[in-house]
Structure formats: C-alpha cells, structure tokens
XYZ file of C-alpha atoms in Angstrom:
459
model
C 14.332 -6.500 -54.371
C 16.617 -8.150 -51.997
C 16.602 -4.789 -49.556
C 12.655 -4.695 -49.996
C 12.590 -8.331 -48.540
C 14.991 -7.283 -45.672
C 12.897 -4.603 -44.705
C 9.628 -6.128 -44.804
C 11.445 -9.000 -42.513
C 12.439 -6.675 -40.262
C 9.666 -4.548 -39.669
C 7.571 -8.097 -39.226
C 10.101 -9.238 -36.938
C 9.209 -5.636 -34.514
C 5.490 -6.519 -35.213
C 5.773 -10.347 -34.118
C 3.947 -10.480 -30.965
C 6.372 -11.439 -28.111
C 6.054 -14.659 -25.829
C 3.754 -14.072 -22.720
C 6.791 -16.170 -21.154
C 9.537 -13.925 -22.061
C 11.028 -10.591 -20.126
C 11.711 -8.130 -22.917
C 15.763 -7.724 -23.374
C 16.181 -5.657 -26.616
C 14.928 -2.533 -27.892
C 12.953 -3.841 -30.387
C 11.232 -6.156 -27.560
C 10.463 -3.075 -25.431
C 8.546 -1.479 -27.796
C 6.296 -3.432 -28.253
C 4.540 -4.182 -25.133
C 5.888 -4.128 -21.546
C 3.300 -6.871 -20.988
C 5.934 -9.849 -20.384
C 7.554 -7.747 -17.647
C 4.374 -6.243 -15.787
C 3.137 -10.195 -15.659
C 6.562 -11.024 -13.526
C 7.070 -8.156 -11.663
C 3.220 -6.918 -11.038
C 2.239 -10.227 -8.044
C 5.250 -8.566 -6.017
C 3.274 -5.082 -5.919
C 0.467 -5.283 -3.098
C -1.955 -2.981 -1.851
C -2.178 -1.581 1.938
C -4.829 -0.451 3.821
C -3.495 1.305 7.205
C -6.091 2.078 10.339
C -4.944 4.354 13.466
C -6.787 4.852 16.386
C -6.398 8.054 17.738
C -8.524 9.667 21.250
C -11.114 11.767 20.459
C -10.730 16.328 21.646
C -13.642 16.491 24.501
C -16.111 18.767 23.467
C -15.985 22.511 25.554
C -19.106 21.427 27.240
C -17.274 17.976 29.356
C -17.781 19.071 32.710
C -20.021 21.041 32.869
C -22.612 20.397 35.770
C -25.579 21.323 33.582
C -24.548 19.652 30.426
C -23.643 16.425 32.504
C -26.821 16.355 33.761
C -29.048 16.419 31.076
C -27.030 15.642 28.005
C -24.433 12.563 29.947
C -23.935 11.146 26.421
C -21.883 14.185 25.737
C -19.218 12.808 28.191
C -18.846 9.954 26.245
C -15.981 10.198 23.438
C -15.386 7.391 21.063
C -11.858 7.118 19.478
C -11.434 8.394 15.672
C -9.992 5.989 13.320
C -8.062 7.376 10.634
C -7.276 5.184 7.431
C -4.807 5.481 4.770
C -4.231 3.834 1.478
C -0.904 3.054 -0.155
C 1.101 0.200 -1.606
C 3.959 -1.858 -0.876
C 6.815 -4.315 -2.370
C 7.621 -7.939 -1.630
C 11.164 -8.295 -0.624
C 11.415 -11.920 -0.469
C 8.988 -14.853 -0.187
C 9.111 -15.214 3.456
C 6.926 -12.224 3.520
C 9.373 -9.339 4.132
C 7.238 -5.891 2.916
C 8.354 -2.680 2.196
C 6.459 0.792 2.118
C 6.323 4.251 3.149
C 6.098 5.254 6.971
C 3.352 7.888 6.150
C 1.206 5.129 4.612
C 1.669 2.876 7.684
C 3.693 4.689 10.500
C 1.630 4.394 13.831
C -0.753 2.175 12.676
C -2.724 -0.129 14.565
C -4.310 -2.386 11.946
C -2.481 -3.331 8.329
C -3.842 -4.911 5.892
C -1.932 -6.032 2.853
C -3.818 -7.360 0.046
C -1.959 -9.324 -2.973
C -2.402 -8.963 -6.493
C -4.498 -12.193 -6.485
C -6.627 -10.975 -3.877
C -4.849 -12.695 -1.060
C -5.139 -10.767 1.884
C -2.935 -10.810 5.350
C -2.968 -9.038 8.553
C 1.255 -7.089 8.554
C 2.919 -5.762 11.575
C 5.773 -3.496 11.515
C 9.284 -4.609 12.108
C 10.970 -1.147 11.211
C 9.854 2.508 10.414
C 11.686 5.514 10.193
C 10.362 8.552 9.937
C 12.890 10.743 8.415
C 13.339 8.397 5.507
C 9.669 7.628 5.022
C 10.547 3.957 4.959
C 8.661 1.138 7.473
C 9.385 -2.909 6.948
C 6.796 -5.023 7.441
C 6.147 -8.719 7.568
C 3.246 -11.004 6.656
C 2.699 -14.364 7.364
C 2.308 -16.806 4.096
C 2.404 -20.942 4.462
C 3.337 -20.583 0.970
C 6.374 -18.929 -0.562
C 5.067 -15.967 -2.070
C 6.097 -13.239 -5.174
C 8.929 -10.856 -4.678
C 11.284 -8.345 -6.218
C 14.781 -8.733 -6.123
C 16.833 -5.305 -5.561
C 19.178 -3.855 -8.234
C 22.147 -1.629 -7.396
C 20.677 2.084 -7.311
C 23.714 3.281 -7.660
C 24.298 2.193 -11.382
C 20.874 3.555 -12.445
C 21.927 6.008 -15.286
C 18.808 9.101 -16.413
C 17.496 8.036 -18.912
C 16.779 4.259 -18.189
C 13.375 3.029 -18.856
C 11.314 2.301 -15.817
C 8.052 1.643 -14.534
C 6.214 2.487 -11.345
C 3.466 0.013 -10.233
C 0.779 0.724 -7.309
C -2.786 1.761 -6.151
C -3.451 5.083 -7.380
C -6.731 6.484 -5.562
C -7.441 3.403 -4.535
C -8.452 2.246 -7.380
C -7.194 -1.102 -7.742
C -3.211 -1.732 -9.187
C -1.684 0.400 -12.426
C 1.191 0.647 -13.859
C 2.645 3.649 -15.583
C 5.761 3.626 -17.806
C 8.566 6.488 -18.282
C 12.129 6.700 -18.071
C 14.892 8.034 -14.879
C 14.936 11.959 -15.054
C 16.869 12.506 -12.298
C 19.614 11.250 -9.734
C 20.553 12.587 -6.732
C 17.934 14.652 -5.856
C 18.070 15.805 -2.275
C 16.253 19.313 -1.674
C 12.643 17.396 -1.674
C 11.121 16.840 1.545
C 8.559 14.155 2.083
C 6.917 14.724 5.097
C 9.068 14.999 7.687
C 11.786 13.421 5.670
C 14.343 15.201 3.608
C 16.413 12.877 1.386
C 17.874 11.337 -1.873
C 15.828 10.569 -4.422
C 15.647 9.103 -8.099
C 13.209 10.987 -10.218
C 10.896 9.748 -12.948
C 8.155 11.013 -15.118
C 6.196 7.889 -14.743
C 3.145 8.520 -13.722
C 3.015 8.487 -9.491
C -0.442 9.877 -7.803
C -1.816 9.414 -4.089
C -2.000 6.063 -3.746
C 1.134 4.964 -5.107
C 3.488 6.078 -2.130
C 5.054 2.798 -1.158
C 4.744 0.709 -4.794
C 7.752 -0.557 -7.091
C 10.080 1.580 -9.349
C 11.396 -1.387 -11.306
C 13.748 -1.206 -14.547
C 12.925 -3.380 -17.640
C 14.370 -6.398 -15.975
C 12.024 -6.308 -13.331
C 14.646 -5.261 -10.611
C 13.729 -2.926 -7.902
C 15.320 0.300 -8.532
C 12.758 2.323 -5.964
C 10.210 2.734 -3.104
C 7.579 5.585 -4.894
C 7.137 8.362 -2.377
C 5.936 11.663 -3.335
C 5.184 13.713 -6.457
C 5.975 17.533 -6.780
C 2.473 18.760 -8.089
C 0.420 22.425 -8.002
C -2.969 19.964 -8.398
C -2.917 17.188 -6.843
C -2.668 15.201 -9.752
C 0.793 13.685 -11.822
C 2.825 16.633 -13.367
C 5.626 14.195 -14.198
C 7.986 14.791 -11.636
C 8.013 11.915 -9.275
C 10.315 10.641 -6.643
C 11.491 7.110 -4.830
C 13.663 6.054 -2.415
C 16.641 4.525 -3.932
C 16.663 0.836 -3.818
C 20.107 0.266 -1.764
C 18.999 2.319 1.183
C 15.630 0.287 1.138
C 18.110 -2.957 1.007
C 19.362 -1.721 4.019
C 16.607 -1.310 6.424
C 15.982 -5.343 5.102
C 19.315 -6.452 6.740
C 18.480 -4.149 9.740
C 14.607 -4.931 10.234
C 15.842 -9.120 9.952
C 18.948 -8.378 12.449
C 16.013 -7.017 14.876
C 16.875 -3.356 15.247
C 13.459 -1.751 16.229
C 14.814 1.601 15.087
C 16.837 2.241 11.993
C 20.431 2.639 12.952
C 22.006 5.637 10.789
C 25.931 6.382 10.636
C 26.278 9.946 12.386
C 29.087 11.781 10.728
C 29.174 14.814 13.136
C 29.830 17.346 9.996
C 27.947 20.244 8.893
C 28.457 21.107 5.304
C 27.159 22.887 2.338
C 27.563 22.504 -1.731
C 30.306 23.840 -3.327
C 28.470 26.536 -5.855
C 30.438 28.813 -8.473
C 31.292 31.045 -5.762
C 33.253 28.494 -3.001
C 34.713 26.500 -6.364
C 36.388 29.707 -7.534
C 37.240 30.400 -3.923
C 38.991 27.493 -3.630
C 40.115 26.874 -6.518
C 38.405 24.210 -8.595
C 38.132 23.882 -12.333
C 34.427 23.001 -11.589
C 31.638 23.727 -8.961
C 32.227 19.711 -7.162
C 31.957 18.379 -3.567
C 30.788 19.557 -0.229
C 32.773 21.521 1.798
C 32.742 21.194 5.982
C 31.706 23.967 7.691
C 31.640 22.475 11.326
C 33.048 19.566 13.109
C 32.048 17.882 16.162
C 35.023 16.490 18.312
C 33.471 13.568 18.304
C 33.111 12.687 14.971
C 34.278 10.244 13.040
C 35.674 12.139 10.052
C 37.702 14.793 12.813
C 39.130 11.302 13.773
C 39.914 10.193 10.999
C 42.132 13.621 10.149
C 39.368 16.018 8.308
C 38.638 19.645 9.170
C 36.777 22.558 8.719
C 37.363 23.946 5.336
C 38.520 20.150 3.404
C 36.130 19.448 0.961
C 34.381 15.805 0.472
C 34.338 14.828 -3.131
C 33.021 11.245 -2.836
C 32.286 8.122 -0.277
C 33.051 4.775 -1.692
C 33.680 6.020 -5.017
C 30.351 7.346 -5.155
C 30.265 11.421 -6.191
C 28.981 13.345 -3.443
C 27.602 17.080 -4.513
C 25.487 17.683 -1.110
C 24.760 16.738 2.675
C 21.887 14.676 1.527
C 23.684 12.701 -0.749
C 26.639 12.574 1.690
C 24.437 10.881 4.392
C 22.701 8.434 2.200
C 25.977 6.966 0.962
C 27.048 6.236 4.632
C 23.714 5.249 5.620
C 23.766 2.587 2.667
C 27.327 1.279 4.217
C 25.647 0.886 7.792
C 26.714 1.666 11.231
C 29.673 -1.139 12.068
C 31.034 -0.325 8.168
C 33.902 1.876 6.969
C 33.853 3.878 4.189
C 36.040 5.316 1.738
C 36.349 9.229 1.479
C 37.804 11.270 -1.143
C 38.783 14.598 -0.031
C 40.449 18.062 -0.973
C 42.453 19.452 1.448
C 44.679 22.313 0.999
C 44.921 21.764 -2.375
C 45.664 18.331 -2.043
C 43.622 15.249 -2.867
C 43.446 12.578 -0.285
C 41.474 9.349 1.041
C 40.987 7.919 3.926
C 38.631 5.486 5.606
C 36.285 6.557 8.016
C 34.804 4.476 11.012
C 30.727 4.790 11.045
C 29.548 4.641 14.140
C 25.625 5.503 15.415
C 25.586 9.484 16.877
C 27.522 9.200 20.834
C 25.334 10.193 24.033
C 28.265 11.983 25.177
C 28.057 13.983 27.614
C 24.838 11.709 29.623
C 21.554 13.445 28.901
C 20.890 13.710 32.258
C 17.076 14.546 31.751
C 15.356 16.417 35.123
C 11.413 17.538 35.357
C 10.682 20.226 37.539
C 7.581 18.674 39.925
C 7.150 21.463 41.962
C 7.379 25.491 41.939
C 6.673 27.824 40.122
C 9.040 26.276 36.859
C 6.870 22.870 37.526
C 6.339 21.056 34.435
C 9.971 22.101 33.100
C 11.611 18.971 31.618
C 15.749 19.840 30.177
C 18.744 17.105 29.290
C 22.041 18.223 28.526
C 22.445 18.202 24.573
C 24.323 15.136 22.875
C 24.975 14.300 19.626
C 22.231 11.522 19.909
C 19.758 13.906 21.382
C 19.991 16.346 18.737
C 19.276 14.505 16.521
C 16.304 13.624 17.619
C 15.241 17.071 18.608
C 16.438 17.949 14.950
C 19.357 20.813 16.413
C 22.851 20.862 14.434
C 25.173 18.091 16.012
C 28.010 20.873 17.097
C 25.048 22.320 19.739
C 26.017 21.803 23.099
C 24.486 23.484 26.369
C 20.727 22.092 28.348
C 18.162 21.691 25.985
C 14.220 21.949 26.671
C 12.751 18.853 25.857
C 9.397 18.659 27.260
C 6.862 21.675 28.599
C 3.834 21.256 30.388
C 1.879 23.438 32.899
C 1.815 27.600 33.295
C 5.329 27.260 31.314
C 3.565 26.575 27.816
C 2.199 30.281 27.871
C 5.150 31.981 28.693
C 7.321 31.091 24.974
C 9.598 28.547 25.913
C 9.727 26.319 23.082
C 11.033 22.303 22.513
C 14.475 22.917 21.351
C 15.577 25.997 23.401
C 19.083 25.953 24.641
C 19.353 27.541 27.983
C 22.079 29.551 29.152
C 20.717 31.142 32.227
C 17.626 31.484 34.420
C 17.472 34.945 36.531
C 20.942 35.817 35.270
C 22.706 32.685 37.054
C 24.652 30.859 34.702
C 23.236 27.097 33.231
C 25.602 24.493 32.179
C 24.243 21.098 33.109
C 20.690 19.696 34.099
C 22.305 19.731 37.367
C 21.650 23.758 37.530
C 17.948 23.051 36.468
C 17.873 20.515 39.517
C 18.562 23.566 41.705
C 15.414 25.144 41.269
C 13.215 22.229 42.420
C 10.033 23.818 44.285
C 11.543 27.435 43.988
C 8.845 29.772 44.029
C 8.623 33.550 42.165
C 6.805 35.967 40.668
C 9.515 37.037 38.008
C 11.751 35.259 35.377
C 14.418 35.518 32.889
C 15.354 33.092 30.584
C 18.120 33.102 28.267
C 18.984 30.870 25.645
C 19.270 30.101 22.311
C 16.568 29.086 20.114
C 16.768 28.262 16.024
C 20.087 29.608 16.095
C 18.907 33.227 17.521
C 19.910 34.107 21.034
C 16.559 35.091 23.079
C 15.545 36.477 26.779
C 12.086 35.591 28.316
C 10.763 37.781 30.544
C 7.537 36.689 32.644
C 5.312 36.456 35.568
C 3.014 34.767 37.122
C-alpha cells in the first residue's frame, strides 16, 4: 500500500503544473512544458525586415533614337528594392542585435520589430560575409530583453535545445529538439563555409538569424541554414556557435567596421585512416600542415610542413574549419595554445595571432590606355588573398579588376600572371610597363585555380 501511495505521489508530482515564474531545472520539469523558459527567453528573439535598393538593367531599347522619341518613358529606370525577412537576438539591453549577413548584409533600411510589437529603425555596426554574421544596434530609452551567451564550447550532442524565430514570416515560433551535432564544418552558407552546431529542431526560411538557446535560456547559437531537398525542415539544421558570435560583440563595441580574423598562414587537411596509419596514430585525429607561409605565425612559432595540430586551447581540432574558428574565437591581439605532433613527438607551444600581413605592398596599377586598357593587377599578399579567396602561400601579380575589350578575351579575377608576350612578370611594376602599348597580338600566362594557362588573342 505504502509503494502504491509513493507512486501515485510521484506521478502527481510530474503532473503538477509548474510555476509560470519558474525556468525548468530538472527532468521531470522539462517534460512537462517548456512554457516557463520560452516566456524568458522568447522577448529577446525579434523579427527583421531588411530593404536594398539596387539600380535597375536598362532595357535593350535605351538609346535608341526612335524609341527615345516616341516611347521617352522607356529611358526612365526606377531602382528595384529587394526585401528579406529573418530574425535576430538581443545581446544586451543597450540594444546590441545579432543576425545573419544574408538577412541584412547591404541593406539600406532595417527594421527590427520586438516580440511586443515594438518596432525600431537598426543600422549595422559589423557584417561579415564569410561567417554570415552582421551586429546591429537599435536605439531603446528603455533597457530592453536580452540573451546572455553560454560557452559553445561545453555544449555536449545530445543537450536539449530550442530554436526561436520567424519562419515564413509568419509571426515568432519556437521549435524544440536536442544538439545532433558538433563541429560541423563541410556546410557552406552562402558564401560562408564554417563551424557549426547541428540540431533537429525545427529551422525553415525565416529563421536564419533567431536564438538556439539551451533549457536555461542561454544562447548556445545564431540559426543559419538548413540542409533540405524541399525547401522545408528535414531535421538537420545549423547555427553559428555562440562564442564566435560573442566575439564579433567585443569587436562591433571596440569599433572595428570589419571583422578582424587571426590569419594562421597554414594549409592543412584531416587526418583520415590513410595519413593516421601513415603516420602512425592509434586513431584517425588532428590536421596535418600541408603548406606554410613564411610569414605565419605558427612557422614562427617552430611548426612545419608535415607536424600535425591536435588541438588550440585545449579545444580538439579534427579540420581547417574547426582550426580557424578556435583562433578566431581567441581574437587577433590573443595567443593561443597549440598541441602538436611532430616527429613522433607531442609538443605545445603558444602561437601569436595576428590579422593576415600586406607583405609585399599590393602595389595595385590600372592600365588607362592601350590596347590592355582597363587591366587592373596588385602584387599578391597574404591580406589580398584572402580577400580574392586564393591559398595564402600564392605569391606572383594577381588580376583584380577587368573592364573594357579585356573581359572577352578569358582573363578572369584571380589569375596570377607570369608573363605577357613571353617577358617575364614579377611585380605590378612590369604591368606599369605596358601603359598605352598598342598590339594586335597577346599572350598571357599565368596561373588560374591552381592550373597553369596561356591566352592567346587579338584585337
């Protein structure tokens, strides 16, 4: 009788509705109804509505004599506005915003509207492409509702979670599952290739830029993407880990205007079964250096070609991606830890981060006359490639800009060149040569995607 009575105790205990006032802490709490937590968490999650103004194409008939004259409203062209629709997270109560750069990047009008309703006008203070991540600020006389950020790093698979945002636009949800993943980095988002968490909480269009919280209401993510044959939720979902978002906060408030990212100068792959047998590991672990620029700061710092990274500041590292994120969470100005294998031998040492050198000086030229007019070249840094997206050990004069007869001929954004008409390039300072030089024929040769190339043409 007495174990009947415990039972019936317990099981009304798990069926006692919980206080609207109270966060859920144990199990039993949980399952009953995330209620409590979307109530705290849910006034932090707003709702952004993103307008860009972009020219309008001319229409094939601008011009014209005979259209002009009869039809002159045809030379009019009014400017498109394109609009997106995301979400976004409260940082603080001063007004501090975070959400995706494809929901806001380039925008010319942001509106961010509040759980409540509240709306405010937001302008950007960061946004980086490549991570998919813009800070913005609004302007409140009152302190308003915000998320405080948990450690990313100590999110385990497994741990409850739940995204909140503006799916299709219509109006806030939230949608409960647990972590699936860590460390995923072969997803690209955009332009943006990265490290992810995963969950199977529901995440559709609309909710790029809204809260991945745990059940404590801590930001554990920025939603970004979903991997999906429909358009729709599959379950596989992805956000920006919560430490990386923490630091474009301390950057966007020291008043960088672009996000400052360590530059290691190291090309690298995964160990697989293959390289671990190769080189001797118990288990497939690490990433191994393939390349090294002179400059960087792990050469420094006494690694080379062939060592093999197995974690930054304690943190496992099984990939580039995962690599880079770790720094980029320390921040340019840090030093981090690195765990390495080299020669058999386990070492550590700390590493310098410093932002990617412009060593040597771009030295960008434009051709304004001849026949190569509208050639623009800069001698390859590490800083400029990576902004032209080239491997950081590329060296040589690199085509940055193309405009004119030179557009139809092949030459690409990107191409290294090595010679022009069989004379030998090495700086911008050969380009500079050819200033108003005029010619029927021309060879180009170069490099381009890592293939070697030749351009023959005339004009």
């Amino acid at each position: 009788m007495r174990f009947l009575l415990s039972i019936i105790l317990a099981v009304s205990a798990l069926c006692a509705p919980a206080s609207a006032q109270q966060v859920p802490h144990s199990q039993a709490e949980i399952s009953l109804s995330f209620a409590p937590l979307v109530k705290q968490a849910a006034p932090a999650v707003v709702n952004i509505f993103a307008n860009r103004r972009t020219a309008a194409r001319a229409t094939p008939f601008m011009g014209n004599p005979f259209f002009d004259q009869f039809f002159p409203d045809m030379q009019q062209t009014m400017p498109r506005v394109q609009n997106s629709l995301g979400s976004g997270v409260i940082l603080s109560e001063d007004g501090i915003v975070v959400s995706n750069y494809h929901v806001v990047g380039m925008a010319t009008e942001i509106r961010v509207v509040l759980n409540d309703r509240r709306e405010f006008d937001a302008r950007i203070l960061l946004a980086d492409e490549q991570s998919d991540l813009a800070i913005l600020k609004i302007d409140s006389d009152v302190p308003l509702p915000w998320l405080p950020f948990r450690d990313s790093d100590e999110v385990e698979v497994g741990e409850l979670a739940l995204a909140i945002g503006n799916p299709f636009g219509i109006g806030q949800t939230v949608s409960s599952g647990i972590v699936s993943g860590l460390a995923r980095s072969g997803v690209a988002t955009g332009n943006a290739r990265g490290y992810f968490l995963q969950t199977d909480a529901a995440i559709n269009p609309g909710n790029s830029g809204g809260a991945l919280i745990d059940v404590a209401g801590r930001l554990i993510g920025v939603n970004t993407r979903i991997l999906t044959r429909s358009g729709g939720s599959n379950g596989v979902g992805f956000s920006i880990p919560s430490n990386l978002v923490a630091q474009f906060v301390k950057q966007a408030r020291a008043g960088n205007a672009e996000f400052k990212r360590p530059w290691a100068g190291v090309n690298g792959q995964a160990v697989d079964g293959d390289l671990a047998e190769g080189f001797g590991l118990a288990v497939p672990e690490g990433v191994v250096i393939t390349a090294l620029h002179p400059l960087s700061p792990f050469a420094q710092a006494g690694l080379s070609t062939g060592d093999i990274v197995l974690s930054v500041d304690a943190r496992p590292v099984n990939a580039p991606a995962e690599m880079l994120h770790h720094l980029s969470v320390r921040g340019v100005g840090e030093v981090s830890t690195i765990h390495y294998l080299s020669d058999g031998s386990e070492r550590r040492v700390e590493v310098a981060l410093i932002e990617a050198p412009e060593v040597p000086a771009a030295d960008p030229r434009t051709l304004r006359e001849g026949s190569l007019a509208g050639l623009t070249v800069a001698n390859l840094n590490p800083r400029l490639a990576i902004e032209i997206g080239l491997p950081s050990d590329m060296s040589g004069v690199v085509v940055t800009q193309i405009a004119g007869p030179l557009r139809r001929v092949g030459l690409r954004v990107g191409a290294i060149i090595t010679a022009i008409n069989g004379d030998p390039v090495t700086s911008t300072a050969d380009i500079a040569l050819l200033e108003g030089a005029e010619g029927r024929s021309w060879s180009f040769d170069g490099i381009f995607q890592g293939r070697p190339f030749t351009f023959r043409f005339r004009f």
